[in-house]
Amino acid sequence: AQKITQTQPGMFVQEKEAVTLDCTYDTSDPSYGLFWYKQPSSGEMIFLIYQGSYDQQNATEGRYSLNFQKARKSANLVISASQLGDSAMYFCAMREGLRLEGTYKYIFGTGTRLKVLA
Amino acid sequence: EAGVVQSPRYKIIEKKQPVAFWCNPISGHNTLYWYRQNLGQGPELLIRYENEEAVDDSQLPKDRFSAERLKGVDSTLKIQPAELGDSAVYLCASSPLRTGAITGELFFGEGSRLTVL
């Protein structure tokens, strides 16, 4: 069965420094997608970055990068040059299957609350 | 392009009362999801739709929860009667089908926060 584990309930980081948020996953499907979402206090889930299971390179989106270690089944989010606006909950999520037809179940981890300190 | 719209944003009711949440997905998005998010937790799937068909409602507590997606566009999630443990944020998300997009991420609404007293 699919499972997403985020072991860090809360993290602190100094402004302008980098931070890594951990995510491990479990699936028996060789095809899957991994996502990171940001949820500010306003409540909306904001998509940050995606990694497909067959992607050879780690995904990057601006200050966000995903450290994908397939053998270890980990997909850690790295935020470089942290900003005060990065303070939020961060969720790792997984979707089994890579076909773009049909619907899929997306499962989420329990989240990590990040606080950026000035 | 308008995002996923949910209403109401906040609802406070007494236990045993009914409540309904409405979701309008992004135009053209065929798939729709309802998630429940308890305080400090990640979203948990309640039901997912492909067009008007509920393709996975295995985690929907059917004794008190119901959902519909008439005409395959907007959707309503109902709880009757509500219990104290139903206090949570109810998130609606949509995703396009056959977009050719690489990622296929979910697009979320702002959620409906329910408090049951």
PDB file of N, CA, C and O in Angstrom, chain B residues 61-89:
ATOM      1  N   PRO B  61     -17.432   8.043   4.909  1.00  0.00           N
ATOM      2  CA  PRO B  61     -18.335   7.435   5.908  1.00  0.00           C
ATOM      3  C   PRO B  61     -19.774   7.560   5.446  1.00  0.00           C
ATOM      4  O   PRO B  61     -20.442   8.567   5.688  1.00  0.00           O
ATOM      5  N   LYS B  62     -20.246   6.538   4.819  1.00  0.00           N
ATOM      6  CA  LYS B  62     -21.509   6.659   4.091  1.00  0.00           C
ATOM      7  C   LYS B  62     -22.727   6.718   4.996  1.00  0.00           C
ATOM      8  O   LYS B  62     -23.830   7.026   4.524  1.00  0.00           O
ATOM      9  N   ASP B  63     -22.543   6.441   6.275  1.00  0.00           N
ATOM     10  CA  ASP B  63     -23.710   6.537   7.149  1.00  0.00           C
ATOM     11  C   ASP B  63     -24.126   7.981   7.359  1.00  0.00           C
ATOM     12  O   ASP B  63     -25.306   8.276   7.612  1.00  0.00           O
ATOM     13  N   ARG B  64     -23.176   8.895   7.222  1.00  0.00           N
ATOM     14  CA  ARG B  64     -23.527  10.298   7.455  1.00  0.00           C
ATOM     15  C   ARG B  64     -23.050  11.243   6.349  1.00  0.00           C
ATOM     16  O   ARG B  64     -23.495  12.384   6.279  1.00  0.00           O
ATOM     17  N   PHE B  65     -22.146  10.798   5.529  1.00  0.00           N
ATOM     18  CA  PHE B  65     -21.602  11.640   4.461  1.00  0.00           C
ATOM     19  C   PHE B  65     -22.196  11.213   3.118  1.00  0.00           C
ATOM     20  O   PHE B  65     -22.386  10.030   2.848  1.00  0.00           O
ATOM     21  N   SER B  66     -22.451  12.214   2.299  1.00  0.00           N
ATOM     22  CA  SER B  66     -22.857  11.935   0.926  1.00  0.00           C
ATOM     23  C   SER B  66     -22.254  12.993   0.022  1.00  0.00           C
ATOM     24  O   SER B  66     -21.924  14.097   0.473  1.00  0.00           O
ATOM     25  N   ALA B  67     -22.090  12.645  -1.224  1.00  0.00           N
ATOM     26  CA  ALA B  67     -21.531  13.596  -2.180  1.00  0.00           C
ATOM     27  C   ALA B  67     -22.170  13.363  -3.532  1.00  0.00           C
ATOM     28  O   ALA B  67     -22.649  12.257  -3.832  1.00  0.00           O
ATOM     29  N   GLU B  68     -22.198  14.420  -4.299  1.00  0.00           N
ATOM     30  CA  GLU B  68     -22.699  14.291  -5.664  1.00  0.00           C
ATOM     31  C   GLU B  68     -21.968  15.263  -6.565  1.00  0.00           C
ATOM     32  O   GLU B  68     -21.468  16.303  -6.118  1.00  0.00           O
ATOM     33  N   ARG B  69     -21.921  14.907  -7.823  1.00  0.00           N
ATOM     34  CA  ARG B  69     -21.305  15.769  -8.822  1.00  0.00           C
ATOM     35  C   ARG B  69     -22.168  15.681 -10.079  1.00  0.00           C
ATOM     36  O   ARG B  69     -21.856  14.996 -11.045  1.00  0.00           O
ATOM     37  N   LEU B  70     -23.262  16.380 -10.029  1.00  0.00           N
ATOM     38  CA  LEU B  70     -24.196  16.370 -11.136  1.00  0.00           C
ATOM     39  C   LEU B  70     -23.581  17.058 -12.337  1.00  0.00           C
ATOM     40  O   LEU B  70     -22.888  18.063 -12.200  1.00  0.00           O
ATOM     41  N   LYS B  71     -23.817  16.479 -13.503  1.00  0.00           N
ATOM     42  CA  LYS B  71     -23.334  17.040 -14.764  1.00  0.00           C
ATOM     43  C   LYS B  71     -21.810  17.103 -14.847  1.00  0.00           C
ATOM     44  O   LYS B  71     -21.263  17.754 -15.740  1.00  0.00           O
ATOM     45  N   GLY B  72     -21.139  16.479 -13.902  1.00  0.00           N
ATOM     46  CA  GLY B  72     -19.695  16.390 -13.985  1.00  0.00           C
ATOM     47  C   GLY B  72     -18.964  17.701 -13.834  1.00  0.00           C
ATOM     48  O   GLY B  72     -17.808  17.828 -14.265  1.00  0.00           O
ATOM     49  N   VAL B  73     -19.602  18.685 -13.185  1.00  0.00           N
ATOM     50  CA  VAL B  73     -18.920  19.968 -13.003  1.00  0.00           C
ATOM     51  C   VAL B  73     -18.773  20.222 -11.509  1.00  0.00           C
ATOM     52  O   VAL B  73     -17.872  19.660 -10.884  1.00  0.00           O
ATOM     53  N   ASP B  74     -19.661  21.037 -10.937  1.00  0.00           N
ATOM     54  CA  ASP B  74     -19.501  21.323  -9.521  1.00  0.00           C
ATOM     55  C   ASP B  74     -20.009  20.163  -8.674  1.00  0.00           C
ATOM     56  O   ASP B  74     -20.711  19.270  -9.153  1.00  0.00           O
ATOM     57  N   SER B  75     -19.615  20.204  -7.407  1.00  0.00           N
ATOM     58  CA  SER B  75     -19.883  19.084  -6.514  1.00  0.00           C
ATOM     59  C   SER B  75     -20.325  19.587  -5.153  1.00  0.00           C
ATOM     60  O   SER B  75     -19.959  20.691  -4.731  1.00  0.00           O
ATOM     61  N   THR B  76     -21.112  18.760  -4.470  1.00  0.00           N
ATOM     62  CA  THR B  76     -21.562  19.068  -3.120  1.00  0.00           C
ATOM     63  C   THR B  76     -21.223  17.913  -2.202  1.00  0.00           C
ATOM     64  O   THR B  76     -21.430  16.744  -2.555  1.00  0.00           O
ATOM     65  N   LEU B  77     -20.706  18.231  -1.043  1.00  0.00           N
ATOM     66  CA  LEU B  77     -20.417  17.252   0.000  1.00  0.00           C
ATOM     67  C   LEU B  77     -21.325  17.576   1.184  1.00  0.00           C
ATOM     68  O   LEU B  77     -21.354  18.718   1.642  1.00  0.00           O
ATOM     69  N   LYS B  78     -22.058  16.578   1.658  1.00  0.00           N
ATOM     70  CA  LYS B  78     -23.010  16.807   2.739  1.00  0.00           C
ATOM     71  C   LYS B  78     -22.695  15.900   3.925  1.00  0.00           C
ATOM     72  O   LYS B  78     -22.273  14.748   3.754  1.00  0.00           O
ATOM     73  N   ILE B  79     -22.927  16.431   5.094  1.00  0.00           N
ATOM     74  CA  ILE B  79     -22.802  15.660   6.329  1.00  0.00           C
ATOM     75  C   ILE B  79     -24.123  15.799   7.082  1.00  0.00           C
ATOM     76  O   ILE B  79     -24.604  16.898   7.325  1.00  0.00           O
ATOM     77  N   GLN B  80     -24.719  14.646   7.413  1.00  0.00           N
ATOM     78  CA  GLN B  80     -25.972  14.684   8.146  1.00  0.00           C
ATOM     79  C   GLN B  80     -26.166  13.389   8.911  1.00  0.00           C
ATOM     80  O   GLN B  80     -26.283  12.320   8.288  1.00  0.00           O
ATOM     81  N   PRO B  81     -26.186  13.416  10.234  1.00  0.00           N
ATOM     82  CA  PRO B  81     -25.960  14.585  11.088  1.00  0.00           C
ATOM     83  C   PRO B  81     -24.475  14.745  11.412  1.00  0.00           C
ATOM     84  O   PRO B  81     -23.727  13.772  11.429  1.00  0.00           O
ATOM     85  N   ALA B  82     -24.073  15.969  11.664  1.00  0.00           N
ATOM     86  CA  ALA B  82     -22.670  16.215  11.994  1.00  0.00           C
ATOM     87  C   ALA B  82     -22.349  15.779  13.416  1.00  0.00           C
ATOM     88  O   ALA B  82     -23.200  15.860  14.317  1.00  0.00           O
ATOM     89  N   GLU B  83     -21.128  15.313  13.612  1.00  0.00           N
ATOM     90  CA  GLU B  83     -20.640  14.928  14.929  1.00  0.00           C
ATOM     91  C   GLU B  83     -19.440  15.798  15.293  1.00  0.00           C
ATOM     92  O   GLU B  83     -18.842  16.437  14.428  1.00  0.00           O
ATOM     93  N   LEU B  84     -19.102  15.809  16.568  1.00  0.00           N
ATOM     94  CA  LEU B  84     -17.988  16.645  17.030  1.00  0.00           C
ATOM     95  C   LEU B  84     -16.702  16.330  16.260  1.00  0.00           C
ATOM     96  O   LEU B  84     -15.935  17.230  15.911  1.00  0.00           O
ATOM     97  N   GLY B  85     -16.490  15.059  15.967  1.00  0.00           N
ATOM     98  CA  GLY B  85     -15.279  14.632  15.280  1.00  0.00           C
ATOM     99  C   GLY B  85     -15.204  15.035  13.830  1.00  0.00           C
ATOM    100  O   GLY B  85     -14.167  14.837  13.183  1.00  0.00           O
ATOM    101  N   ASP B  86     -16.261  15.631  13.319  1.00  0.00           N
ATOM    102  CA  ASP B  86     -16.248  16.073  11.924  1.00  0.00           C
ATOM    103  C   ASP B  86     -15.609  17.446  11.761  1.00  0.00           C
ATOM    104  O   ASP B  86     -15.426  17.921  10.635  1.00  0.00           O
ATOM    105  N   SER B  87     -15.285  18.079  12.871  1.00  0.00           N
ATOM    106  CA  SER B  87     -14.622  19.385  12.791  1.00  0.00           C
ATOM    107  C   SER B  87     -13.294  19.223  12.068  1.00  0.00           C
ATOM    108  O   SER B  87     -12.427  18.449  12.490  1.00  0.00           O
ATOM    109  N   ALA B  88     -13.138  19.940  10.974  1.00  0.00           N
ATOM    110  CA  ALA B  88     -11.965  19.792  10.110  1.00  0.00           C
ATOM    111  C   ALA B  88     -12.081  20.815   8.984  1.00  0.00           C
ATOM    112  O   ALA B  88     -13.072  21.548   8.886  1.00  0.00           O
ATOM    113  N   VAL B  89     -11.063  20.824   8.144  1.00  0.00           N
ATOM    114  CA  VAL B  89     -11.138  21.591   6.907  1.00  0.00           C
ATOM    115  C   VAL B  89     -11.429  20.618   5.775  1.00  0.00           C
ATOM    116  O   VAL B  89     -10.765  19.580   5.657  1.00  0.00           O
TER     117      VAL B  89
END
